[in-house]
CSV table of C-alpha atoms (C1' of nucleotides) in Angstrom, one decimal:
chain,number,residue,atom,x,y,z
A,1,UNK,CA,21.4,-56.0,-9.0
A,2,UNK,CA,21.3,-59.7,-8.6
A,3,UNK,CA,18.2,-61.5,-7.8
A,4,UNK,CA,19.1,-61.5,-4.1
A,5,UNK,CA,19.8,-58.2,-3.3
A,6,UNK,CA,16.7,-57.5,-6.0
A,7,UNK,CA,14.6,-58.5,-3.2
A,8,UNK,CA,16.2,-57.5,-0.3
A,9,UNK,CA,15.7,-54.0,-1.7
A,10,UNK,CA,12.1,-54.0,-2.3
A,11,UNK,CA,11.7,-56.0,1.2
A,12,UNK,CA,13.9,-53.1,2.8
A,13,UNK,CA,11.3,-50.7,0.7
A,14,UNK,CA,8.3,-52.3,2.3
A,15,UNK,CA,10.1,-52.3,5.8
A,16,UNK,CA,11.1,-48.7,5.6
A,17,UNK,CA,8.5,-46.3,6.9
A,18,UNK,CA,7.4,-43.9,4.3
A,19,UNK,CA,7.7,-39.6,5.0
A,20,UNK,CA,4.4,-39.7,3.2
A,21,UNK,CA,0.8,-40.3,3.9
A,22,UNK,CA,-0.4,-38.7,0.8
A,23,UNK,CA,2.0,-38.2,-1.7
A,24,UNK,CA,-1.3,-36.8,-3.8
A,25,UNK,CA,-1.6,-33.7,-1.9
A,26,UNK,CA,1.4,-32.8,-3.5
A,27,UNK,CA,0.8,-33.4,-7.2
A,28,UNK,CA,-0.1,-30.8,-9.4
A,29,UNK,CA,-3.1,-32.6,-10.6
A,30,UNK,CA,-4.2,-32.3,-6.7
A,31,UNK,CA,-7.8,-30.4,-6.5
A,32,UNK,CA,-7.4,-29.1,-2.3
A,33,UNK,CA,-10.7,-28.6,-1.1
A,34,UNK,CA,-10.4,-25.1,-0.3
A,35,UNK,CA,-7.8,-22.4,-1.7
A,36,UNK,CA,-6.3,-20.4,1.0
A,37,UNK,CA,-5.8,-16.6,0.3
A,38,UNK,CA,-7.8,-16.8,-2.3
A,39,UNK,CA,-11.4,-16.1,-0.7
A,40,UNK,CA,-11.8,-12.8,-2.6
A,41,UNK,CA,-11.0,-13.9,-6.2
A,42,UNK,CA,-13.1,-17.1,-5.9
A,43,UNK,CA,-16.3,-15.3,-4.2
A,44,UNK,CA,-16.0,-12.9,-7.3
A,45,UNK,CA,-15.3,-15.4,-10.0
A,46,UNK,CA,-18.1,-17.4,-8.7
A,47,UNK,CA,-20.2,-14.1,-8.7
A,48,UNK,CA,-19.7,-13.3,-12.2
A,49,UNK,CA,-20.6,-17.1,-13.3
A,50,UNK,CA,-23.8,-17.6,-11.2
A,51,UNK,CA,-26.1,-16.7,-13.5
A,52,UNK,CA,-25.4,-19.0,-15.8
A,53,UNK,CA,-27.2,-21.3,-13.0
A,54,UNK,CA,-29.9,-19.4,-13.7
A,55,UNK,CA,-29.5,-20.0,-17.6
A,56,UNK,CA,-28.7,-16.2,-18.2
A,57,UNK,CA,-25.0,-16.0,-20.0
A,58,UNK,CA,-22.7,-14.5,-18.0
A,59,UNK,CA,-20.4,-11.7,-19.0
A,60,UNK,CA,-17.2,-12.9,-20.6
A,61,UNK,CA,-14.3,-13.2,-18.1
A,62,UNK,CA,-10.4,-12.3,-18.3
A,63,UNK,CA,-8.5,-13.5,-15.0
A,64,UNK,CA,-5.2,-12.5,-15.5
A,65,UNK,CA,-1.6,-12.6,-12.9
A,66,UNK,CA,1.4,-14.4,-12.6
A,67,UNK,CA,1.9,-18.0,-13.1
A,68,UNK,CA,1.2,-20.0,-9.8
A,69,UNK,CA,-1.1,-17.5,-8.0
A,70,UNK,CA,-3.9,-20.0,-8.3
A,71,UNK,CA,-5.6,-18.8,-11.1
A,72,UNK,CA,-6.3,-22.0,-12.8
A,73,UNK,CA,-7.2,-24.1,-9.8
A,74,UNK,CA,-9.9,-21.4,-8.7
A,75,UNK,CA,-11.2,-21.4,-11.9
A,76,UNK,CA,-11.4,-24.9,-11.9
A,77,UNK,CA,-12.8,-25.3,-8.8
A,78,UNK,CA,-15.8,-22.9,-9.2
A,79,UNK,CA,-16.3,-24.2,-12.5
A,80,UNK,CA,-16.6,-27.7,-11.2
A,81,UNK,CA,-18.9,-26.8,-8.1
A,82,UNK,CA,-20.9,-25.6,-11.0
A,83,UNK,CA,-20.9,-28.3,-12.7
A,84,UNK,CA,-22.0,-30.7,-9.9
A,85,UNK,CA,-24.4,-28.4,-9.0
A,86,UNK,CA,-26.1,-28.0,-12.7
A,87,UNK,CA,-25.7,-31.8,-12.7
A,88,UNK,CA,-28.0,-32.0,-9.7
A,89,UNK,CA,-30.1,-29.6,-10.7
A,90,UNK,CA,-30.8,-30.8,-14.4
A,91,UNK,CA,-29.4,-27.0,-15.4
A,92,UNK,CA,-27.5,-27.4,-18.9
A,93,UNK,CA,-24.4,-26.2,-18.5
A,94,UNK,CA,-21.4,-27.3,-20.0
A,95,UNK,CA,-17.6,-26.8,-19.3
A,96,UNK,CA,-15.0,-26.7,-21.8
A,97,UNK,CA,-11.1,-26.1,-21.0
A,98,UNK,CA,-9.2,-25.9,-23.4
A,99,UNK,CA,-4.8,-24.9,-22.4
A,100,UNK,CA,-3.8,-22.8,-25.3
A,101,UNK,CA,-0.4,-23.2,-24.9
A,102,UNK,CA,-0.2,-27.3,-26.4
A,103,UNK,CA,2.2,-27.2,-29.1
A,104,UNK,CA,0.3,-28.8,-32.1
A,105,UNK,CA,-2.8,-29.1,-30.7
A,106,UNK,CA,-4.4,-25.8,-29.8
A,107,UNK,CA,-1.4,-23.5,-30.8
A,108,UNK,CA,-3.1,-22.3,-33.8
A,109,UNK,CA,-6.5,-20.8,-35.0
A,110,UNK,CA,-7.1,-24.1,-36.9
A,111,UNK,CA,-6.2,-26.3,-34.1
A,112,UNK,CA,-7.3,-24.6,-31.5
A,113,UNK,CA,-11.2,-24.4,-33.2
A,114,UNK,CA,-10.9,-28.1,-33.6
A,115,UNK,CA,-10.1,-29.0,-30.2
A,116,UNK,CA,-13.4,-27.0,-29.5
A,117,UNK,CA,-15.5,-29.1,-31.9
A,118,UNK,CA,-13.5,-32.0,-30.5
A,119,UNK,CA,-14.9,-31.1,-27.2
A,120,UNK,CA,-18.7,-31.7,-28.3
A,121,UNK,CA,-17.5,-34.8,-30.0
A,122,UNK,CA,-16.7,-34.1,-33.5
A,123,UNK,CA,-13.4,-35.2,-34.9
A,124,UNK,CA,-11.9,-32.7,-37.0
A,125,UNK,CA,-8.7,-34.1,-39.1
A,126,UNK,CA,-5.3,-32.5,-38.5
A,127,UNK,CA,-5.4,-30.3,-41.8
A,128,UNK,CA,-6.9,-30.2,-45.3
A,129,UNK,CA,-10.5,-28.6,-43.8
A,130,UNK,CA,-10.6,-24.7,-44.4
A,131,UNK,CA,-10.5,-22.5,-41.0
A,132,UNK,CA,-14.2,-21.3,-41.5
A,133,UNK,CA,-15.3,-25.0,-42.3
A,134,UNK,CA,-13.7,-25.7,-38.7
A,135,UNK,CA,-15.7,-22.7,-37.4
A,136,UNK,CA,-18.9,-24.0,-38.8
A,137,UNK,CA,-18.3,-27.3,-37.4
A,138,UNK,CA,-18.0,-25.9,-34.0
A,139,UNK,CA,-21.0,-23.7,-34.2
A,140,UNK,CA,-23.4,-26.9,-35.1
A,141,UNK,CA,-22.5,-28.4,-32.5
A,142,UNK,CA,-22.7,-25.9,-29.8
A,143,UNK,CA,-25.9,-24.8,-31.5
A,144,UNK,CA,-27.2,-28.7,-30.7
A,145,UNK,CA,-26.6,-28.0,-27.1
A,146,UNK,CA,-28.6,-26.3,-24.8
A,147,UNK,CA,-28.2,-23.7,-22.3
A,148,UNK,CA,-25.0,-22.2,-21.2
A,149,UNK,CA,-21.6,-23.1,-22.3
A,150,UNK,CA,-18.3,-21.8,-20.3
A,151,UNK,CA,-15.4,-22.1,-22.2
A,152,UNK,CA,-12.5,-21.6,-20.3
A,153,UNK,CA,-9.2,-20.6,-22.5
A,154,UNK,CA,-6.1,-21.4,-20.4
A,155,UNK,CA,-2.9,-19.8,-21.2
A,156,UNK,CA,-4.2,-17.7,-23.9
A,157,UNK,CA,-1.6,-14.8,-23.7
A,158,UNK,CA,0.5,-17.9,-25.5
A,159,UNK,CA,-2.0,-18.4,-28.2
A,160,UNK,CA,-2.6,-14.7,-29.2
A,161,UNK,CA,1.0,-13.3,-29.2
A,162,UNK,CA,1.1,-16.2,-32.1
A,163,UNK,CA,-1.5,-15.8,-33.8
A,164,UNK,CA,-3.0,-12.3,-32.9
A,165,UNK,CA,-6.6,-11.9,-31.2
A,166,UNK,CA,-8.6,-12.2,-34.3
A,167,UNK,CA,-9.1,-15.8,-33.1
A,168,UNK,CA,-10.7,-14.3,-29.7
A,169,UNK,CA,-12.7,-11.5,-31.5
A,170,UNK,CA,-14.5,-14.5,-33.7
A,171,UNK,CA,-15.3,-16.0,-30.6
A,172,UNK,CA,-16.8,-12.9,-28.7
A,173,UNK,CA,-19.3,-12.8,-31.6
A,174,UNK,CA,-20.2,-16.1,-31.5
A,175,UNK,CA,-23.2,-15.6,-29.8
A,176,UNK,CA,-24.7,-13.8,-32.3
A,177,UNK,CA,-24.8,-16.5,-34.8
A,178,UNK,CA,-26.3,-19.0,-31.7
A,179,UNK,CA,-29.7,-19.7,-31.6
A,180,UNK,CA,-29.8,-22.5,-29.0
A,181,UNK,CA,-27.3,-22.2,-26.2
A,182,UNK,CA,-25.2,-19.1,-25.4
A,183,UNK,CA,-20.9,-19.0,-24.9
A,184,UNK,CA,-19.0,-17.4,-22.5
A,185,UNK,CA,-15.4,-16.9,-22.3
A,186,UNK,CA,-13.2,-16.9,-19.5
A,187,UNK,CA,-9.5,-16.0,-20.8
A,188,UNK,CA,-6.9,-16.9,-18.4
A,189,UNK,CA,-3.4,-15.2,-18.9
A,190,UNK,CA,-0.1,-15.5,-17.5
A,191,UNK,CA,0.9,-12.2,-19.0
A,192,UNK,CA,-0.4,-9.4,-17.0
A,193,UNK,CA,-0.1,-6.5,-19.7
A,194,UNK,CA,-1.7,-8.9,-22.6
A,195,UNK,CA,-4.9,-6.6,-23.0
A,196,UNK,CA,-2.4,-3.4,-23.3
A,197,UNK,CA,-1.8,-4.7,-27.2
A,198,UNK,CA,-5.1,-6.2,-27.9
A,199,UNK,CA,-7.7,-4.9,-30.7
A,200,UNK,CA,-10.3,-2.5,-28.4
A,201,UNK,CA,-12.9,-4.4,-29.7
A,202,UNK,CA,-11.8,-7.9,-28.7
A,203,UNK,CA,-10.3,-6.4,-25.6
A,204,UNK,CA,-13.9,-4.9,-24.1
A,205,UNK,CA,-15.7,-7.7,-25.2
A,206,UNK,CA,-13.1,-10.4,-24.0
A,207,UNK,CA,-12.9,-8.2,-20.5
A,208,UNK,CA,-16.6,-7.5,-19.7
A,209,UNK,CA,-15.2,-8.8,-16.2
A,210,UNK,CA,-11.8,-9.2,-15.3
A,211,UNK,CA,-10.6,-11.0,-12.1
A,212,UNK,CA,-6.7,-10.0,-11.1
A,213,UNK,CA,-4.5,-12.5,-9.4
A,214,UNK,CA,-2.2,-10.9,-7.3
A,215,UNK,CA,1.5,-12.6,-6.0
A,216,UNK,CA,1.2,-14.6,-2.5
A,217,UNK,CA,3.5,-13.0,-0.1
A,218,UNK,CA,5.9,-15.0,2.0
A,219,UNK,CA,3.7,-15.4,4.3
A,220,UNK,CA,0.9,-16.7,2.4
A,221,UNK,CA,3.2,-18.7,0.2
A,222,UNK,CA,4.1,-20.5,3.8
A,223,UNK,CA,0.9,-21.2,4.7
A,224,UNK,CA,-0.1,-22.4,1.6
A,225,UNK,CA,2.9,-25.1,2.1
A,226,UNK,CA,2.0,-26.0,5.1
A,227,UNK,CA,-1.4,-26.9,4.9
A,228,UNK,CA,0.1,-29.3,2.0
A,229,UNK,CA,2.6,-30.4,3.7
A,230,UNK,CA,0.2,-31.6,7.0
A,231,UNK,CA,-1.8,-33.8,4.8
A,232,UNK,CA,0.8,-35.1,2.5
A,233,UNK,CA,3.6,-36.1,4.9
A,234,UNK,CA,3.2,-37.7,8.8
A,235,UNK,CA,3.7,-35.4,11.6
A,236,UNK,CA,7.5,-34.3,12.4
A,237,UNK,CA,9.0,-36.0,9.2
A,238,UNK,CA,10.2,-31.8,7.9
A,239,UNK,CA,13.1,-30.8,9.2
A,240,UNK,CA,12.7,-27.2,11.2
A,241,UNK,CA,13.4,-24.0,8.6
A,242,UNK,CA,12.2,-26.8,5.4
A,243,UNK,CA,8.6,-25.3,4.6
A,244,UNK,CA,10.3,-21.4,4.6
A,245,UNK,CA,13.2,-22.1,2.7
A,246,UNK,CA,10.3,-23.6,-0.1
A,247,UNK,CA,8.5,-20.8,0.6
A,248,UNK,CA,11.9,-18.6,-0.1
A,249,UNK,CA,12.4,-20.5,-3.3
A,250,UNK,CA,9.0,-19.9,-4.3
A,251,UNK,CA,9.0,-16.0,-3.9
A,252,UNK,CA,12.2,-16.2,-5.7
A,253,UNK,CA,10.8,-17.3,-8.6
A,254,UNK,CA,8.4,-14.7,-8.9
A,255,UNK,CA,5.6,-16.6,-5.8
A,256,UNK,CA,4.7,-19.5,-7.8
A,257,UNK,CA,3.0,-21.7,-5.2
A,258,UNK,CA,3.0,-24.6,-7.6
A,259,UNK,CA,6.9,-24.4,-8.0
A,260,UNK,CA,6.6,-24.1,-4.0
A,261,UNK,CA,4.5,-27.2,-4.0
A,262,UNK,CA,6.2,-29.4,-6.3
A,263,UNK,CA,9.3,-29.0,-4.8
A,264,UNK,CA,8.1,-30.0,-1.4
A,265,UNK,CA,6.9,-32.9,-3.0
A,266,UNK,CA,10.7,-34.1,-4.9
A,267,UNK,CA,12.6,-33.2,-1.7
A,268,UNK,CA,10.0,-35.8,0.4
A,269,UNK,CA,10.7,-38.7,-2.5
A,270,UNK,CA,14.1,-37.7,-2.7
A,271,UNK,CA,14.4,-37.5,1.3
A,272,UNK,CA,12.7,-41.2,1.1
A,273,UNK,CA,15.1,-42.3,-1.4
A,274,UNK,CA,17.9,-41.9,0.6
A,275,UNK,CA,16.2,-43.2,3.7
A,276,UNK,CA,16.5,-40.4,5.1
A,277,UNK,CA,14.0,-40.2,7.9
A,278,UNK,CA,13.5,-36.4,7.8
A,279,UNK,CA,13.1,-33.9,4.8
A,280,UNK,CA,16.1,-31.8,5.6
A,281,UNK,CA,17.8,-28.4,3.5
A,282,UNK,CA,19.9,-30.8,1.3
A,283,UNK,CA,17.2,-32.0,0.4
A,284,UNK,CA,15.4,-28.8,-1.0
A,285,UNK,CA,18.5,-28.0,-2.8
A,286,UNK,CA,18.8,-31.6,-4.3
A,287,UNK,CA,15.0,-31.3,-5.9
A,288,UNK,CA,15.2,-27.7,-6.9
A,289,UNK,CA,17.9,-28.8,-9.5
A,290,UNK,CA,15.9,-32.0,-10.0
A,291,UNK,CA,13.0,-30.2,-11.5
A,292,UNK,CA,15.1,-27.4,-13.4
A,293,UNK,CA,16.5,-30.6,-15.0
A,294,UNK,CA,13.3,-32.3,-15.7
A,295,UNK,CA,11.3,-29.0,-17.2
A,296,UNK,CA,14.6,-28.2,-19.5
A,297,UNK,CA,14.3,-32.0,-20.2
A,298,UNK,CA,10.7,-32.0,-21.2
A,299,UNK,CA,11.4,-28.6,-23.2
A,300,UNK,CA,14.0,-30.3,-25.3
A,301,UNK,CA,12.5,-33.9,-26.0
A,302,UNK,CA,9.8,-32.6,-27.5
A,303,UNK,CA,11.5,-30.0,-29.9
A,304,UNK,CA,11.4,-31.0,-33.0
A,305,UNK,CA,15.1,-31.6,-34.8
A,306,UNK,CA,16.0,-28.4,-36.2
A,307,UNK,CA,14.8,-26.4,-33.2
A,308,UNK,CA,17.2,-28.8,-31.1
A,309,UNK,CA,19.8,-27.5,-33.2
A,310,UNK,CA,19.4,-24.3,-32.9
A,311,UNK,CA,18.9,-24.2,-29.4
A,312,UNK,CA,22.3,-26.3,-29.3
A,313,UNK,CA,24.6,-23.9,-30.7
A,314,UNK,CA,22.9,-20.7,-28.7
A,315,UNK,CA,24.3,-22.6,-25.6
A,316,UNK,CA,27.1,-23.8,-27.2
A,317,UNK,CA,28.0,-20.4,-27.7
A,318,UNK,CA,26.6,-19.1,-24.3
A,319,UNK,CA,29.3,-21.0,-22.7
A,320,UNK,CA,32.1,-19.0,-24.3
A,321,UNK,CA,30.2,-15.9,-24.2
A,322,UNK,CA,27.5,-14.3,-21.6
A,323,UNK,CA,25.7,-12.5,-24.9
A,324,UNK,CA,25.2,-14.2,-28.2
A,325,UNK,CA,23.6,-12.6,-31.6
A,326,UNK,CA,21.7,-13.9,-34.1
A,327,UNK,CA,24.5,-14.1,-36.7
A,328,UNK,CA,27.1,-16.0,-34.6
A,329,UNK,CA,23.9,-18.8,-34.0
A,330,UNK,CA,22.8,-18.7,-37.7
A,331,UNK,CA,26.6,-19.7,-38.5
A,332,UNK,CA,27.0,-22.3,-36.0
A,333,UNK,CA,24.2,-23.4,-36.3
A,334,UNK,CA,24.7,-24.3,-40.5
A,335,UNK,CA,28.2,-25.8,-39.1
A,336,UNK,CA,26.2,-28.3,-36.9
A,337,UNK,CA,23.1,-29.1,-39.8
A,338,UNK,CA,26.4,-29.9,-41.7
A,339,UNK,CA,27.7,-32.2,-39.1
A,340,UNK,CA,24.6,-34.4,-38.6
A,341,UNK,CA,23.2,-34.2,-42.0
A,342,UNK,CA,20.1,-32.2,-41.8
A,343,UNK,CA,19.4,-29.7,-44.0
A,344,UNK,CA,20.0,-26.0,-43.0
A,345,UNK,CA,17.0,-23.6,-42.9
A,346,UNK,CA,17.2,-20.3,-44.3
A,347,UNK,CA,18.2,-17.5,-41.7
A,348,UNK,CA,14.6,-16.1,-41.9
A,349,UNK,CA,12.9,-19.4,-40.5
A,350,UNK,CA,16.1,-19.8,-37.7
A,351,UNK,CA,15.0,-16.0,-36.8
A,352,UNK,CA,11.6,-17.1,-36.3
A,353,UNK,CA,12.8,-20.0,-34.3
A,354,UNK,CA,14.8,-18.3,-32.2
A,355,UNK,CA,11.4,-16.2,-31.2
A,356,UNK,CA,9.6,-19.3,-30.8
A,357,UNK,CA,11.5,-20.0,-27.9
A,358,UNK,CA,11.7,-17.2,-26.3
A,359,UNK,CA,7.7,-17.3,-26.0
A,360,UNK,CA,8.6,-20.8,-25.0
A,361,UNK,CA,10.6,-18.8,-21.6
A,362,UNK,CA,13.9,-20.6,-22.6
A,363,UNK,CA,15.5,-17.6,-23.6
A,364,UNK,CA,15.2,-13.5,-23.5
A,365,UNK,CA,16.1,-11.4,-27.0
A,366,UNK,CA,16.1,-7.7,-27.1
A,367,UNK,CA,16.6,-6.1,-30.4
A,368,UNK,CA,19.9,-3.7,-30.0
A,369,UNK,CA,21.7,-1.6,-33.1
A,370,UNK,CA,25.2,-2.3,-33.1
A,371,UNK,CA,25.5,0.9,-35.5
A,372,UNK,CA,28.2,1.0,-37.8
A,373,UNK,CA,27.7,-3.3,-37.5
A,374,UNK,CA,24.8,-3.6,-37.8
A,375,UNK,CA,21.2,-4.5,-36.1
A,376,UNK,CA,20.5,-7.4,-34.3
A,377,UNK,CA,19.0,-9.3,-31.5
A,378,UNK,CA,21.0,-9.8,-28.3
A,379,UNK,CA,20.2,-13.3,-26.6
A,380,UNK,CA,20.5,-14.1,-23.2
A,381,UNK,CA,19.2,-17.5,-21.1
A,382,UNK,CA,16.6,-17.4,-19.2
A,383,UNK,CA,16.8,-20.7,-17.6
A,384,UNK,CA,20.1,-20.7,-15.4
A,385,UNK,CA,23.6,-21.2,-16.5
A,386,UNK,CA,23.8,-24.6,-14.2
A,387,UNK,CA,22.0,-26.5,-16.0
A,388,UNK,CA,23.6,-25.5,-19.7
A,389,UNK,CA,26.1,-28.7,-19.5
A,390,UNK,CA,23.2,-31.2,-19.0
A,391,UNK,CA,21.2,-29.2,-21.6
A,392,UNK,CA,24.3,-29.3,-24.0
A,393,UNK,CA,24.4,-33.3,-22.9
A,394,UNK,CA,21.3,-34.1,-23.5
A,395,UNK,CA,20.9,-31.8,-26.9
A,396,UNK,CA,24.3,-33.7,-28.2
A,397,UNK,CA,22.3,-37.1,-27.4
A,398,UNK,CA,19.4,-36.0,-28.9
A,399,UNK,CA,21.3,-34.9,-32.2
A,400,UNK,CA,23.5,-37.8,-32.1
A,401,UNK,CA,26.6,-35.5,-31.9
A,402,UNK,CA,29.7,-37.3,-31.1
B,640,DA,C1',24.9,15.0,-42.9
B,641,DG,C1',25.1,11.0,-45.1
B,642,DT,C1',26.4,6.1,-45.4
B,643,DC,C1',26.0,1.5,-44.5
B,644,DC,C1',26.0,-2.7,-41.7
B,645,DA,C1',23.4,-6.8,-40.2
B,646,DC,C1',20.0,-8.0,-39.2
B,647,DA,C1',14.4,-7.6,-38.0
B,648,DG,C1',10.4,-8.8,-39.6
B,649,DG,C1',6.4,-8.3,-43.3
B,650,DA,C1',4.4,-10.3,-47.7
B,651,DA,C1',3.9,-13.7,-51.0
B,652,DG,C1',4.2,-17.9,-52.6
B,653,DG,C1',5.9,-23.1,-53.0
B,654,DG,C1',5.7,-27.8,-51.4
B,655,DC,C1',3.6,-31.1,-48.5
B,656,DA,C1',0.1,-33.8,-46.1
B,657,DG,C1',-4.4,-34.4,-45.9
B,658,DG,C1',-9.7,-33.6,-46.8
B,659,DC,C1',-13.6,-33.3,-50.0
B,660,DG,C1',-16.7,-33.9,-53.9
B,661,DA,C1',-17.3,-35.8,-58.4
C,98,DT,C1',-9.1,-42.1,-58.6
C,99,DC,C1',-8.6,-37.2,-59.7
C,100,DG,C1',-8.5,-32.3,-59.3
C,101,DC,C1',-8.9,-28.9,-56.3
C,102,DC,C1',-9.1,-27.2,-51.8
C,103,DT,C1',-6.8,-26.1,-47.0
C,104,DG,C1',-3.3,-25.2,-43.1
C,105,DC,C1',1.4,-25.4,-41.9
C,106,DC,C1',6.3,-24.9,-42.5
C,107,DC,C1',9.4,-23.0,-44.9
C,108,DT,C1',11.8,-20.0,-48.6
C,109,DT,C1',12.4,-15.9,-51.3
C,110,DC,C1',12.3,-11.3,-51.7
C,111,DC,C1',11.8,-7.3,-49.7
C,112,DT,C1',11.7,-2.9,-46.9
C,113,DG,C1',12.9,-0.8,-42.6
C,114,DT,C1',16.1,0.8,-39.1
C,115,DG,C1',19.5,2.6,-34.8
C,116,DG,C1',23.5,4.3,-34.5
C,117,DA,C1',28.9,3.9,-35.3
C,118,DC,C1',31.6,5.4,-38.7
C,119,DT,C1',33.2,8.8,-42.4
DNA sequence: AGTCCACAGGAAGGGCAGGCGA
DNA sequence: TCGCCTGCCCTTCCTGTGGACT
């Protein structure tokens, strides 16, 4: 772009009438004001919590359902009327959220303890401190605090299929060792049968309470959209048939409103991009493969090398194949290491690997005997087939493979 | 009925980065 | 600074196993 057309462009940007009056309403970071269809679950999670307004701990909480039925933004939202409330009030309560699923930062026992202590302000280094030390750390400084302490635990079907619930049965029992203020827990899962393997103990004490999210139906999901949609973009800018087919999408992909909601908000920028002056179908299909791009992209980048690799030669073999097995990856896999100069892990640790993303969602293994040939684990993608040339693209940048 | 494949996945321990007390 | 501690990632070694094949 020269410097002339340079400005003509942004001029033309400034001339052109955006679809939006509040892009906002559409980012996930958005808090709405009120959650639709969700009257009942809000009313009883804000049930269960009151009497920590009164200074009485409340019974430990496990919310669990599918992702995108609202269960974080409820919880958030009760918790922060609590907040403002307490704040008003001069009641001592404090909030801690903590997303278990951060990969390095609360992923572990270790880390995830020190991102608790890091919530009362002490800085724990990365390693070198024993796991009790961390423990001890954490329980000083909630011990200096008073009253009640609500410590929600996003995600944490991710952190306990890693490293097993002994992390959540040391913090049910925390209370016992506190003299000062008291803890509650509020787990929220993704993974609706995550209790089903748990230790008894940790499970009745985790789920004193339990809160279930179910799916939004279609036409919930629409609603939901709408409502959105009114305050985000001006009046008549969504083409008839626009806010159902999101809605569609959405109950495709198991009724994530968020999904719904996000990808309402890349067809409108998408739709503005190409001065378009109405969010049309095209438009919807453009941004749905948008943001498969973008999450496979944000997946990948932060990988670190050897898991790159590996994930590399599952799809380069997925493209000659439907079903791949461990072996075949492990070979190609060495064949690549070889290629760029890194050095090969053992099978063992590529095993591991290969688990690691399939709690990551990027792929599904089921564990089949091949009899006379064998046992081993039968991989399929879980993110769709589409997008495994870009994912190849981007993996051969990433790698440097030429 | 017994064999044997090709792994799964548990256990133990090494190396590394980093913390702590002397 | 040094010796010893830790968590994490990884390797080594190992036992277990479903079912096709003999």
């Amino acid at each position: 772009m020269t410097k002339n057309n340079l400005t003509t462009f942004f001029e033309e940007f400034l001339h052109n009438k955006s679809l939006f009056v509040n892009r906002s309403a559409l980012l996930s970071s958005y808090t709405p004001e009120s959650i639709p269809h969700r009257d009942k679950e809000m009313n009883n999670i804000a049930s269960i919590l009151a009497p920590a307004l009164k200074q009485e701990k409340p019974s430990n909480l496990f919310i669990y359902g599918n992702t995108g039925t609202g269960k974080t933004l409820v919880v958030k939202h009760v918790v922060k009327n609590m907040g403002e409330i307490s704040k008003n009030k001069k009641i001592p309560l404090k909030v801690i959220y903590v997303n278990c699923k951060l990969k390095r930062v609360a992923d572990t026992e270790y880390r995830l303890m020190s991102q608790l202590a890091s919530c009362f302000g002490k800085a724990i280094p990365s390693t070198g401190l024993p796991t009790d030390e961390v423990y001890k750390s954490f329980y000083s400084a909630a011990e200096k605090e008073q009253g009640i302490i609500l410590l929600v635990l996003d995600e944490v079907d991710q952190l306990i299929k890693k490293v097993g619930d002994n992390v959540l049965y040391n913090l049910t029992r925390i209370n016992e060792e506190l003299k000062g203020a008291q803890i509650s827990i509020l787990g929220i899962s993704n993974d609706t049968t995550l209790t089903e393997n748990m230790d008894i103990r940790v499970k009745s004490s985790l789920s004193e309470e339990d809160v279930f999210f179910a799916l939004y139906n279609a036409v919930e999901m629409k609603s939901i959209l709408q409502e959105r949609a009114s305050k985000a973009f001006h009046e008549n800018t969504i083409e008839q048939g626009v806010i159902e087919k999101c809605a569609a999408y959405a109950a495709r992909e198991h009724g994530d409103a968020r999904k719904a909601i996000e990808l309402l908000r890349v067809a409108g920028e998408l739709a503005e991009r190409s001065k378009s002056e109405k969010v049309s179908f095209e438009h919807i299909d453009e941004a749905e493969e948008k943001l498969e791009r973008e999450k496979i992209f944000d997946i990948i980048k932060t990988q670190p090398k050897q898991f790159q690799a590996v994930l590399y030669s599952i799809i380069t073999l997925k493209n000659k194949n439907p079903i791949v097995y461990t072996g075949e990856i492990y070979d190609l896999y060495k064949k690549i290491c070889f290629k760029i100069g890194l050095r090969p892990l053992t099978q063992r640790r590529v095993s591991d690997i290969i688990g690691e993303f399939e709690l990551i969602g990027i792929i599904n293994t089921k564990t089949i005997s091949k009899g006379r040939y064998g046992r081993t684990r039968e991989i399929t993608m879980s993110i769709p087939s589409s997008t495994n040339p870009l994912t190849k693209k981007i993996l051969e940048e990433e790698l440097s493979i030429a």
